[in-house]
Coordinates of C-alpha atoms in Angstrom, one line a residue:
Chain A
X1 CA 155.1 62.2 110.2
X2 CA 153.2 63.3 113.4
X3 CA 153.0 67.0 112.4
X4 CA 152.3 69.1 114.7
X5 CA 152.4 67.8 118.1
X6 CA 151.5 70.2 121.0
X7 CA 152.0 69.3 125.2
X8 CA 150.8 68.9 127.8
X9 CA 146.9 68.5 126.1
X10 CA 145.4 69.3 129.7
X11 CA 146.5 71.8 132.5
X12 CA 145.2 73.2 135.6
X13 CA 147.1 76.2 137.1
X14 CA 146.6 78.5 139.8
X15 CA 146.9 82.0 139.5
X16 CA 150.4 83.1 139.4
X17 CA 152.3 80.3 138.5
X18 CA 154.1 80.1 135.3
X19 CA 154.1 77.2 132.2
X20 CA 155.1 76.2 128.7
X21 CA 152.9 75.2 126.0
X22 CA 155.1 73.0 123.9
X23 CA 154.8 72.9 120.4
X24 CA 156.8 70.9 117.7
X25 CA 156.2 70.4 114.3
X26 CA 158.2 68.0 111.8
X27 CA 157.3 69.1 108.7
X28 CA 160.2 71.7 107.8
X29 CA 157.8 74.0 108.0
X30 CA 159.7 77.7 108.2
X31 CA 156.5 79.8 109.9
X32 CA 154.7 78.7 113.3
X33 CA 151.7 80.1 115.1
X34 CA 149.9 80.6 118.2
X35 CA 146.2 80.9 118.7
X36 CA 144.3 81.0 121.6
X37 CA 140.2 79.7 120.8
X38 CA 138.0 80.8 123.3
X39 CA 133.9 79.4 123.1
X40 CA 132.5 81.8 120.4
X41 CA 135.3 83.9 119.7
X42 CA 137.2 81.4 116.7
X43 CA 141.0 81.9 117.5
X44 CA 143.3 85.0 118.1
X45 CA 146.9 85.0 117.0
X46 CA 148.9 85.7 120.0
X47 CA 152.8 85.4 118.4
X48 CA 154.0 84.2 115.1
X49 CA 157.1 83.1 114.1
X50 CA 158.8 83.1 110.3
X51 CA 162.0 81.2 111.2
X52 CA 163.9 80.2 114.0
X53 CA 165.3 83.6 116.2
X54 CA 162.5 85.1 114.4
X55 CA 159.0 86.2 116.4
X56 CA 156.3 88.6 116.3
X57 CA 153.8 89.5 118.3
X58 CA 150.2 89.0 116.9
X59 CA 146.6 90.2 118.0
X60 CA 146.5 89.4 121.8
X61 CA 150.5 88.8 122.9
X62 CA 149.9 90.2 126.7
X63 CA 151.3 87.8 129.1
X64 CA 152.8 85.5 126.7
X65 CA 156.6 85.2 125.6
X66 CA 157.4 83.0 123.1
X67 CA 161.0 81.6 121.6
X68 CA 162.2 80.0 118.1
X69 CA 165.4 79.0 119.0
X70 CA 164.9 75.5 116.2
X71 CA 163.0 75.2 113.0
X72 CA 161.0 72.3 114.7
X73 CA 159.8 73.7 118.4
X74 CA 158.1 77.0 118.9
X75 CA 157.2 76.9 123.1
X76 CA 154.5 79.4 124.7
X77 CA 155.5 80.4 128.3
X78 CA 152.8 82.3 130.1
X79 CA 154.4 83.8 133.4
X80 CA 151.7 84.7 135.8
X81 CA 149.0 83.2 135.2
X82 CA 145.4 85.1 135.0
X83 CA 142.0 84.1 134.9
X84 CA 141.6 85.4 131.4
X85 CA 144.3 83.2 130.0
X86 CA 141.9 80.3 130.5
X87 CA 141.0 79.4 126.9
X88 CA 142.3 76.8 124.3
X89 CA 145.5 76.9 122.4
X90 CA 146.6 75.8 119.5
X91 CA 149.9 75.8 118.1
X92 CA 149.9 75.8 113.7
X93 CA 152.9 75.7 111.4
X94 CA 153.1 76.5 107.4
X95 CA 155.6 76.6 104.5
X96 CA 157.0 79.6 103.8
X97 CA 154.5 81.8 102.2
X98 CA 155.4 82.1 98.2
X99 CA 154.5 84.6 95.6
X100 CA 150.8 85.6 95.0
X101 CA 148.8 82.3 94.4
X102 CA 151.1 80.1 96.8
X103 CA 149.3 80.6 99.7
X104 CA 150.2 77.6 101.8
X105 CA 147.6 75.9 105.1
X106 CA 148.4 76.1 108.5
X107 CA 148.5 73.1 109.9
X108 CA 147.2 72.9 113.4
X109 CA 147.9 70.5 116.5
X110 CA 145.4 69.6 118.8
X111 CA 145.4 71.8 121.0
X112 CA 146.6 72.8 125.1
X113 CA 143.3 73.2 127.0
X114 CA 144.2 75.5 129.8
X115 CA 142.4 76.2 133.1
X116 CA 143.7 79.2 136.0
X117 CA 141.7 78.9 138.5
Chain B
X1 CA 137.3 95.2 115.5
X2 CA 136.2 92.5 114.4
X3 CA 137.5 92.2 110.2
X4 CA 135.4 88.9 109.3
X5 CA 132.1 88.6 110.5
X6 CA 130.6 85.0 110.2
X7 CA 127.0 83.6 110.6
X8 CA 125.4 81.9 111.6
X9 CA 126.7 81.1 115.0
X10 CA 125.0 77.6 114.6
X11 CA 123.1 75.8 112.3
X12 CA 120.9 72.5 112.3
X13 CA 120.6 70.5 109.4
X14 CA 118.6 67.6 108.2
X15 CA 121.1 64.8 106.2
X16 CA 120.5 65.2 102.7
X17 CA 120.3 68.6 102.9
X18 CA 122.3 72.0 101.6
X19 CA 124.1 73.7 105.0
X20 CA 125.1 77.8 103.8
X21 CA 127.0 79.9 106.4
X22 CA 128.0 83.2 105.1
X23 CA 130.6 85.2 106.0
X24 CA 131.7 89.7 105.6
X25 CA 134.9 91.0 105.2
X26 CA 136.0 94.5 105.9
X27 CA 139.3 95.1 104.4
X28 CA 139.8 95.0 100.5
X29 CA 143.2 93.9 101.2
X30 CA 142.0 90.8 102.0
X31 CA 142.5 88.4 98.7
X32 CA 143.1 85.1 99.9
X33 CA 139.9 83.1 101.6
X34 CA 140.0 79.9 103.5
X35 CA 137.4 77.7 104.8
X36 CA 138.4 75.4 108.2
X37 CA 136.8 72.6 109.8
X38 CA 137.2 71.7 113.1
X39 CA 136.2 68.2 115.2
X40 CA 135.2 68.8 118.9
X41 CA 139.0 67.8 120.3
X42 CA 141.1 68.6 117.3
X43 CA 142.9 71.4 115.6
X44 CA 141.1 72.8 112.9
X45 CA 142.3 71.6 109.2
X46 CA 142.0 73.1 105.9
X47 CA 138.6 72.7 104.1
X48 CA 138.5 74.5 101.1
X49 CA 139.8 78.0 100.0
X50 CA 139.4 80.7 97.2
X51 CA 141.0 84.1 95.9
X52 CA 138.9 86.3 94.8
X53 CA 139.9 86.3 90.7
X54 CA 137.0 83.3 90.7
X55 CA 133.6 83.7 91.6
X56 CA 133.0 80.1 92.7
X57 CA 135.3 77.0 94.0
X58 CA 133.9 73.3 94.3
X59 CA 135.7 70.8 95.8
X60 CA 133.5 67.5 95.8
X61 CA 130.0 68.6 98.1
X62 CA 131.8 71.2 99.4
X63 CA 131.7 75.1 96.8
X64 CA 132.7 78.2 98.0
X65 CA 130.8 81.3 97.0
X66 CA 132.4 84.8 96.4
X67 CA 131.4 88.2 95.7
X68 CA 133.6 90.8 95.6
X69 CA 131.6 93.7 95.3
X70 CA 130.0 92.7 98.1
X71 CA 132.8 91.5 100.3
X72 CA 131.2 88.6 101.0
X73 CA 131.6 84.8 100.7
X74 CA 130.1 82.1 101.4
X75 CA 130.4 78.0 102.2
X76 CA 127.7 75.2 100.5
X77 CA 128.0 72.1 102.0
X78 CA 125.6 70.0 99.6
X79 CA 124.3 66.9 100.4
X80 CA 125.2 67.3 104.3
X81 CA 126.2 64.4 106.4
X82 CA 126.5 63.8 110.1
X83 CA 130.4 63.3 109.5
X84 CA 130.2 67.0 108.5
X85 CA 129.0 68.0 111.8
X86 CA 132.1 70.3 112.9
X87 CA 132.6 73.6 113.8
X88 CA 133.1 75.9 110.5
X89 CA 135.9 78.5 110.5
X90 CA 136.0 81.4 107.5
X91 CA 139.0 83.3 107.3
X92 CA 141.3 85.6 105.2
X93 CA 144.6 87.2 104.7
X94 CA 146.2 89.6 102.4
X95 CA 149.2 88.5 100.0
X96 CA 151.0 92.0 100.7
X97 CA 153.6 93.8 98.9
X98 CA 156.5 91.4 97.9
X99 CA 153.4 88.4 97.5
X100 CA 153.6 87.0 101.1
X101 CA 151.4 87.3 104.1
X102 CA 150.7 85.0 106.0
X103 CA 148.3 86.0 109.1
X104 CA 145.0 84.6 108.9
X105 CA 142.2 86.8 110.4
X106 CA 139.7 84.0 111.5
X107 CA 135.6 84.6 111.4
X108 CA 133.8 83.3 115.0
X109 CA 132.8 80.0 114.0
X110 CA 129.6 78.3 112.9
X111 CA 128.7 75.1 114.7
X112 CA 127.1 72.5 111.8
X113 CA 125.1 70.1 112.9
X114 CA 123.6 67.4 110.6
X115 CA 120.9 65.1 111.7
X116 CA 120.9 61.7 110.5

């Protein structure tokens, strides 16, 4: 199994211009994350996802769209590009989280590290 | 607002040695507690975790502290090795009504260093 398997793991944008993080994950895994990690802030949730045609919108979702349209792939599109979007992000997938007691780990790729300049 | 606060920010330590970084929670919701680890160019991966029925997990050289009353918890890495150097994530969740949440509310991160 690869696990989680995120794509490109380098970009450099320019202002403006639009991208998608890929994500995929092969471990049946029903819920799927987005973080972004900037230097000395640990990582934010931007959108979360609990099945596919399911999402949510976590802490920081502005300028992001996301899409579950299969269990397996969970893409991040950014649409214009800013400055601030520079940062590190990881996509993370779990089971289904059970009764109390069952909490299951995310399990993280490793990582898109994105530059807008 | 920031829910978990972690510290330290970095932290040197000798091999051989006991490596302690704390970390403060806010909301008494919170009941589940997980420790990460993360290698400079990967994700970060499950280390250790605890609820807060038990006042004390240990998981080979690696024993999370907890005190409720406080809100406070705490990771002991004894023994410390220069494979542990990694950055350190604390975080925590709350199993809500119906016994399922699953957002994790991440501290800042503690860089570890061990010197050999």
């Amino acid at each position: 199994n690869a696990g989680v398997t995120q794509t490109p793991k380098f970009r450099i944008l320019k202002i403006g211009q639009s991208m998608t993080l890929q994500c995929a994950q092969d471990m049946n895994h029903n819920y799927m994350y987005w973080y972004r990690q900037d230097p000395g802030m640990g990582l934010k949730l931007i959108y979360y996802s609990v099945g596919a045609g399911i999402t949510d919108k976590g802490e920081v979702p502005n300028g992001y769209n996301v899409s579950r349209s299969t269990t397996e792939d969970f893409p991040l599109r950014l649409e214009l590009a800013a400055p601030s979007q520079t940062s590190v992000y990881f996509c993370a997938s779990s089971y289904a989280q059970g009764r109390r007691g069952s909490n299951q780990p995310q399990h993280f790729g490793d990582g898109t590290r994105l530059s807008i300049l | 607002q920031q829910q978990v606060k972690q510290s330290p920010q970095s932290l040197i330590v000798q091999k051989g040695g006991i490596s302690i970084i704390n970390c403060a929670y806010e909301n008494t919701a919170f009941d589940y507690f997980p420790w990460y680890q993360q290698f400079p160019g990967k994700g970060p991966a499950l280390l250790i975790a605890i609820r807060p029925d038990v006042s004390e997990k240990k998981e080979g050289r690696f024993t999370i502290s907890f005190n409720k009353s406080a809100k406070q918890f705490s990771l002991h890495i004894m023994d410390s090795q220069p494979g542990d150097s990694a950055t350190y994530f604390c975080a925590a969740s709350e199993e809500s009504s119906g016994g399922s949440n699953y957002k994790l509310t991440f501290g800042k991160g503690t860089l570890l260093t061990v010197n050999p």
